[in-house]
């Protein structure tokens, strides 16, 4: 059924041009950035969809953003048919990529607490499913990249930073890269419901916090994860 919808969407999208996209009703979902693609929810020929577009960026920004978009398209191409991640619908031109719209809203504490162990378990299963296809998300620490629907269903978006190495890279890096994605999920457990962490997860959170302090390029703003993990290990 999913495949049928997707192929119908692709057929309808096939004739969709940049002009059609620019004339369609759309909302900007992304934060304004001179370096990253703009993300729109747009009413496409097969219904509401997402379009990532770099056309409005300046010369240098567009160069980088095009590269990010191409990486994202490649990663999503490897995830064809995986439920819970966007499916590529159509390349409007080299600056814009249309993909399926996932249900749900970005992860927040209230929705997470409704099913505090089932939601991370579903996320970890979904992370395993993408890793099996050789794709590592690498930005799950951003809660805007994790969607939750009202039934507790989960989705992952924003594969712009994803890493999808070839067979040798996969063989060498698969374990540490999977670990990074898993930490992105267990961090939320440590922050919001540490009692639900397993001891192994709590130790992983502490290790991740130690490593994070060594990363000096972006600010580290801890939010109780370390205390939560310590508390779990004490109890
Ligand atoms: N395929 C999608 N389905 C539903 N919502 C999406 C989808 N892709 C992106 N979004 C929403 O748009 C927001 C911004 O998109 P994202 O790809 O994360 O770009 P960025 O982080 O660079 O602004 C996401 O946080 C999410 O809420
Ligand atoms: Mg994002």
Tab-separated table of C-alpha atoms and ligand atoms in Angstrom:
chain	number	residue	atom	x	y	z
A	1	UNK	CA	0.000	0.000	0.000
A	2	UNK	CA	2.789	2.381	0.968
A	3	UNK	CA	4.572	1.508	-2.274
A	4	UNK	CA	1.391	2.081	-4.298
A	5	UNK	CA	0.855	5.507	-2.732
A	6	UNK	CA	4.455	6.355	-3.355
A	7	UNK	CA	4.346	5.371	-7.002
A	8	UNK	CA	1.118	7.359	-7.506
A	9	UNK	CA	2.790	10.301	-5.811
A	10	UNK	CA	5.821	9.965	-8.037
A	11	UNK	CA	3.726	9.813	-11.206
A	12	UNK	CA	1.783	12.922	-10.252
A	13	UNK	CA	4.971	14.666	-9.102
A	14	UNK	CA	6.798	13.707	-12.300
A	15	UNK	CA	5.303	16.639	-14.200
A	16	UNK	CA	5.662	19.068	-11.307
A	17	UNK	CA	7.979	21.940	-12.101
A	18	UNK	CA	9.697	24.633	-10.038
A	19	UNK	CA	7.093	27.096	-11.295
A	20	UNK	CA	4.282	24.837	-9.996
A	21	UNK	CA	6.097	24.537	-6.662
A	22	UNK	CA	6.600	28.293	-6.337
A	23	UNK	CA	2.948	28.938	-7.131
A	24	UNK	CA	1.608	26.313	-4.678
A	25	UNK	CA	0.451	27.145	-1.149
A	26	UNK	CA	3.401	26.524	1.157
A	27	UNK	CA	4.649	27.098	4.711
A	28	UNK	CA	8.289	27.540	5.653
A	29	UNK	CA	9.220	24.986	8.354
A	30	UNK	CA	12.955	25.551	8.686
A	31	UNK	CA	14.805	28.174	10.632
A	32	UNK	CA	16.250	30.850	8.379
A	33	UNK	CA	19.810	30.007	7.422
A	34	UNK	CA	22.148	31.251	4.704
A	35	UNK	CA	23.806	27.838	4.503
A	36	UNK	CA	21.046	25.236	4.711
A	37	UNK	CA	18.181	24.291	2.394
A	38	UNK	CA	14.828	25.913	3.123
A	39	UNK	CA	12.178	23.379	4.080
A	40	UNK	CA	8.580	23.896	2.979
A	41	UNK	CA	5.352	22.042	3.603
A	42	UNK	CA	3.649	22.392	0.253
A	43	UNK	CA	0.473	21.255	-1.413
A	44	UNK	CA	1.819	19.175	-4.302
A	45	UNK	CA	-0.055	17.252	-6.995
A	46	UNK	CA	-0.314	14.172	-4.757
A	47	UNK	CA	-1.239	16.080	-1.601
A	48	UNK	CA	0.784	17.713	1.161
A	49	UNK	CA	4.519	17.067	0.738
A	50	UNK	CA	7.848	18.468	1.843
A	51	UNK	CA	10.169	20.351	-0.490
A	52	UNK	CA	13.743	21.248	0.394
A	53	UNK	CA	14.951	24.114	-1.736
A	54	UNK	CA	18.303	25.876	-1.943
A	55	UNK	CA	17.496	28.234	-4.830
A	56	UNK	CA	17.040	31.332	-2.646
A	57	UNK	CA	20.463	31.110	-0.991
A	58	UNK	CA	23.460	33.246	-1.912
A	59	UNK	CA	26.205	31.934	-4.201
A	60	UNK	CA	28.426	30.247	-1.561
A	61	UNK	CA	25.523	29.150	0.613
A	62	UNK	CA	23.892	27.534	-2.392
A	63	UNK	CA	27.031	25.643	-3.246
A	64	UNK	CA	27.203	24.056	0.231
A	65	UNK	CA	23.452	23.555	0.467
A	66	UNK	CA	23.331	21.794	-2.919
A	67	UNK	CA	25.962	19.395	-1.669
A	68	UNK	CA	23.952	18.774	1.530
A	69	UNK	CA	20.815	18.225	-0.521
A	70	UNK	CA	22.543	15.745	-2.798
A	71	UNK	CA	23.828	13.850	0.279
A	72	UNK	CA	20.336	13.816	1.735
A	73	UNK	CA	18.823	12.551	-1.537
A	74	UNK	CA	21.445	9.776	-1.661
A	75	UNK	CA	20.797	8.723	1.939
A	76	UNK	CA	17.007	8.768	1.472
A	77	UNK	CA	17.382	6.779	-1.747
A	78	UNK	CA	18.988	3.997	0.308
A	79	UNK	CA	16.021	4.118	2.707
A	80	UNK	CA	13.383	3.516	0.065
A	81	UNK	CA	10.486	1.612	1.670
A	82	UNK	CA	11.571	2.103	5.293
A	83	UNK	CA	8.524	3.244	7.226
A	84	UNK	CA	9.153	6.278	9.449
A	85	UNK	CA	11.569	8.108	7.154
A	86	UNK	CA	10.712	10.440	4.237
A	87	UNK	CA	10.498	8.864	0.813
A	88	UNK	CA	11.949	10.730	-2.146
A	89	UNK	CA	9.133	11.763	-4.493
A	90	UNK	CA	10.726	13.930	-7.134
A	91	UNK	CA	13.752	16.041	-7.945
A	92	UNK	CA	12.247	19.320	-9.150
A	93	UNK	CA	15.630	20.514	-10.392
A	94	UNK	CA	19.156	20.401	-8.967
A	95	UNK	CA	18.110	22.890	-6.281
A	96	UNK	CA	14.974	21.244	-4.932
A	97	UNK	CA	13.950	17.843	-3.647
A	98	UNK	CA	10.352	16.782	-2.943
A	99	UNK	CA	9.750	14.099	-0.335
A	100	UNK	CA	6.840	12.579	1.532
A	101	UNK	CA	5.412	14.378	4.530
A	102	UNK	CA	5.602	12.309	7.718
A	103	UNK	CA	2.862	12.599	10.321
A	104	UNK	CA	3.601	13.946	13.787
A	105	UNK	CA	5.221	16.847	15.528
A	106	UNK	CA	8.787	17.384	16.755
A	107	UNK	CA	9.650	15.496	19.936
A	108	UNK	CA	8.779	17.281	23.163
A	109	UNK	CA	8.857	16.264	26.802
A	110	UNK	CA	5.062	16.002	27.198
A	111	UNK	CA	4.579	13.658	24.241
A	112	UNK	CA	7.651	11.611	25.203
A	113	UNK	CA	6.340	11.133	28.749
A	114	UNK	CA	3.102	9.620	27.476
A	115	UNK	CA	4.996	6.375	26.691
A	116	UNK	CA	8.423	6.892	28.256
A	117	UNK	CA	9.930	3.525	27.349
A	118	UNK	CA	7.988	2.596	24.227
A	119	UNK	CA	8.875	5.767	22.330
A	120	UNK	CA	12.672	5.410	22.706
A	121	UNK	CA	12.345	1.700	21.947
A	122	UNK	CA	10.543	2.498	18.702
A	123	UNK	CA	13.143	5.113	17.868
A	124	UNK	CA	15.964	2.651	18.544
A	125	UNK	CA	14.274	0.090	16.284
A	126	UNK	CA	13.920	2.677	13.546
A	127	UNK	CA	17.583	3.634	13.998
A	128	UNK	CA	18.487	-0.073	13.621
A	129	UNK	CA	16.412	-0.235	10.415
A	130	UNK	CA	18.266	2.668	8.815
A	131	UNK	CA	21.631	1.330	9.971
A	132	UNK	CA	20.830	-1.978	8.297
A	133	UNK	CA	20.553	-0.027	5.032
A	134	UNK	CA	23.970	1.539	5.716
A	135	UNK	CA	22.669	5.009	6.649
A	136	UNK	CA	23.648	6.773	9.895
A	137	UNK	CA	21.589	9.843	10.755
A	138	UNK	CA	24.193	11.651	12.920
A	139	UNK	CA	21.859	14.441	14.080
A	140	UNK	CA	19.359	12.754	16.365
A	141	UNK	CA	20.387	14.921	19.291
A	142	UNK	CA	18.229	17.642	17.710
A	143	UNK	CA	14.717	16.917	18.843
A	144	UNK	CA	13.236	18.742	15.814
A	145	UNK	CA	14.555	15.860	13.717
A	146	UNK	CA	12.414	13.319	15.582
A	147	UNK	CA	8.668	13.294	14.957
A	148	UNK	CA	6.008	11.741	17.181
A	149	UNK	CA	2.406	11.231	16.168
A	150	UNK	CA	-0.584	11.016	18.483
A	151	UNK	CA	-0.548	7.184	18.452
A	152	UNK	CA	3.075	7.028	19.605
A	153	UNK	CA	4.374	6.395	16.065
A	154	UNK	CA	7.849	7.792	15.402
A	155	UNK	CA	9.624	9.297	12.419
A	156	UNK	CA	13.080	10.642	11.587
A	157	UNK	CA	13.683	13.591	9.277
A	158	UNK	CA	16.605	15.757	8.159
A	159	UNK	CA	19.167	13.420	6.643
A	160	UNK	CA	21.351	16.376	5.548
A	161	UNK	CA	24.099	15.349	7.986
A	162	UNK	CA	23.597	11.620	7.415
A	163	UNK	CA	26.563	9.460	6.589
A	164	UNK	CA	26.069	6.578	4.176
A	165	UNK	CA	29.514	5.082	3.601
A	166	UNK	CA	30.457	2.434	1.070
A	167	UNK	CA	31.041	-1.194	2.102
A	168	UNK	CA	34.551	-0.636	3.526
A	169	UNK	CA	33.540	2.483	5.494
A	170	UNK	CA	30.512	0.647	6.740
A	171	UNK	CA	32.586	-2.270	7.918
A	172	UNK	CA	35.002	0.045	9.757
A	173	UNK	CA	32.603	2.665	11.140
A	174	UNK	CA	29.263	0.955	11.537
A	175	UNK	CA	29.614	0.294	15.288
A	176	UNK	CA	30.706	3.780	16.409
A	177	UNK	CA	28.238	5.502	14.060
A	178	UNK	CA	25.315	3.364	15.271
A	179	UNK	CA	26.402	4.191	18.805
A	180	UNK	CA	26.238	7.934	18.067
A	181	UNK	CA	22.648	7.606	16.774
A	182	UNK	CA	21.606	5.467	19.744
A	183	UNK	CA	23.042	8.046	22.129
A	184	UNK	CA	20.930	10.699	20.423
A	185	UNK	CA	17.868	8.750	21.582
A	186	UNK	CA	18.938	7.592	25.064
A	187	UNK	CA	19.959	11.165	25.880
A	188	UNK	CA	16.253	12.080	26.018
A	189	UNK	CA	15.560	9.200	28.403
A	190	UNK	CA	18.409	10.323	30.669
A	191	UNK	CA	17.117	13.863	30.599
A	192	UNK	CA	13.437	13.201	31.145
A	193	UNK	CA	12.943	9.696	32.625
A	194	UNK	CA	16.298	8.371	33.880
A	195	UNK	CA	14.593	5.601	35.863
A	196	UNK	CA	13.765	3.934	32.508
A	197	UNK	CA	17.414	3.713	31.425
A	198	UNK	CA	19.054	0.308	31.514
A	199	UNK	CA	22.417	0.339	33.357
A	200	UNK	CA	24.181	-0.152	30.030
A	201	UNK	CA	22.346	2.846	28.542
A	202	UNK	CA	23.195	4.950	31.617
A	203	UNK	CA	26.900	4.093	31.204
A	204	UNK	CA	26.618	5.000	27.499
A	205	UNK	CA	25.115	8.384	28.389
A	206	UNK	CA	28.036	9.153	30.730
A	207	UNK	CA	30.551	8.126	28.073
A	208	UNK	CA	28.770	10.290	25.476
A	209	UNK	CA	28.805	13.293	27.830
A	210	UNK	CA	32.541	12.873	28.406
A	211	UNK	CA	33.183	12.716	24.651
A	212	UNK	CA	30.860	15.647	24.000
A	213	UNK	CA	32.964	17.877	26.251
A	214	UNK	CA	35.911	17.298	23.907
A	215	UNK	CA	33.959	18.630	20.917
A	216	UNK	CA	34.757	22.359	20.980
A	217	UNK	CA	33.187	23.454	17.686
A	218	UNK	CA	29.602	23.855	18.927
A	219	UNK	CA	28.494	24.807	22.453
A	220	UNK	CA	27.755	21.956	24.833
A	221	UNK	CA	24.584	22.711	26.787
A	222	UNK	CA	23.919	19.749	29.118
A	223	UNK	CA	20.382	19.465	30.424
A	224	UNK	CA	20.474	16.988	33.287
A	225	UNK	CA	21.482	13.907	31.248
A	226	UNK	CA	24.609	13.229	33.292
A	227	UNK	CA	22.837	13.610	36.632
A	228	UNK	CA	20.026	11.345	35.406
A	229	UNK	CA	22.443	8.610	34.343
A	230	UNK	CA	24.398	8.824	37.634
A	231	UNK	CA	21.196	8.644	39.633
A	232	UNK	CA	20.179	5.511	37.721
A	233	UNK	CA	23.527	3.833	38.345
A	234	UNK	CA	23.424	4.668	42.064
A	235	UNK	CA	19.907	3.305	42.550
B	1	LIG	N1	9.521	14.714	5.594
B	1	LIG	C1	9.050	15.487	6.576
B	1	LIG	N2	7.822	15.255	7.102
B	1	LIG	C2	7.323	16.052	8.077
B	1	LIG	N3	7.970	17.118	8.604
B	1	LIG	C3	9.205	17.388	8.134
B	1	LIG	C4	9.808	16.594	7.106
B	1	LIG	N4	11.019	17.104	6.852
B	1	LIG	C5	11.171	18.157	7.662
B	1	LIG	N5	10.081	18.333	8.442
B	1	LIG	C6	9.866	19.400	9.450
B	1	LIG	O1	10.587	20.548	9.077
B	1	LIG	C7	11.546	20.880	10.071
B	1	LIG	C8	12.803	21.404	9.411
B	1	LIG	O2	13.323	20.421	8.538
B	1	LIG	P1	14.802	19.879	8.643
B	1	LIG	O3	14.995	18.909	7.529
B	1	LIG	O4	15.051	19.383	10.025
B	1	LIG	O5	15.669	21.183	8.323
B	1	LIG	P2	16.591	22.119	9.225
B	1	LIG	O6	16.893	21.439	10.525
B	1	LIG	O7	17.787	22.277	8.388
B	1	LIG	O8	15.836	23.395	9.399
B	1	LIG	C9	11.761	19.595	10.873
B	1	LIG	O9	12.169	19.874	12.184
B	1	LIG	C10	10.385	18.955	10.830
B	1	LIG	O10	9.553	19.520	11.828
B	2	LIG	MG1	16.554	19.597	11.378
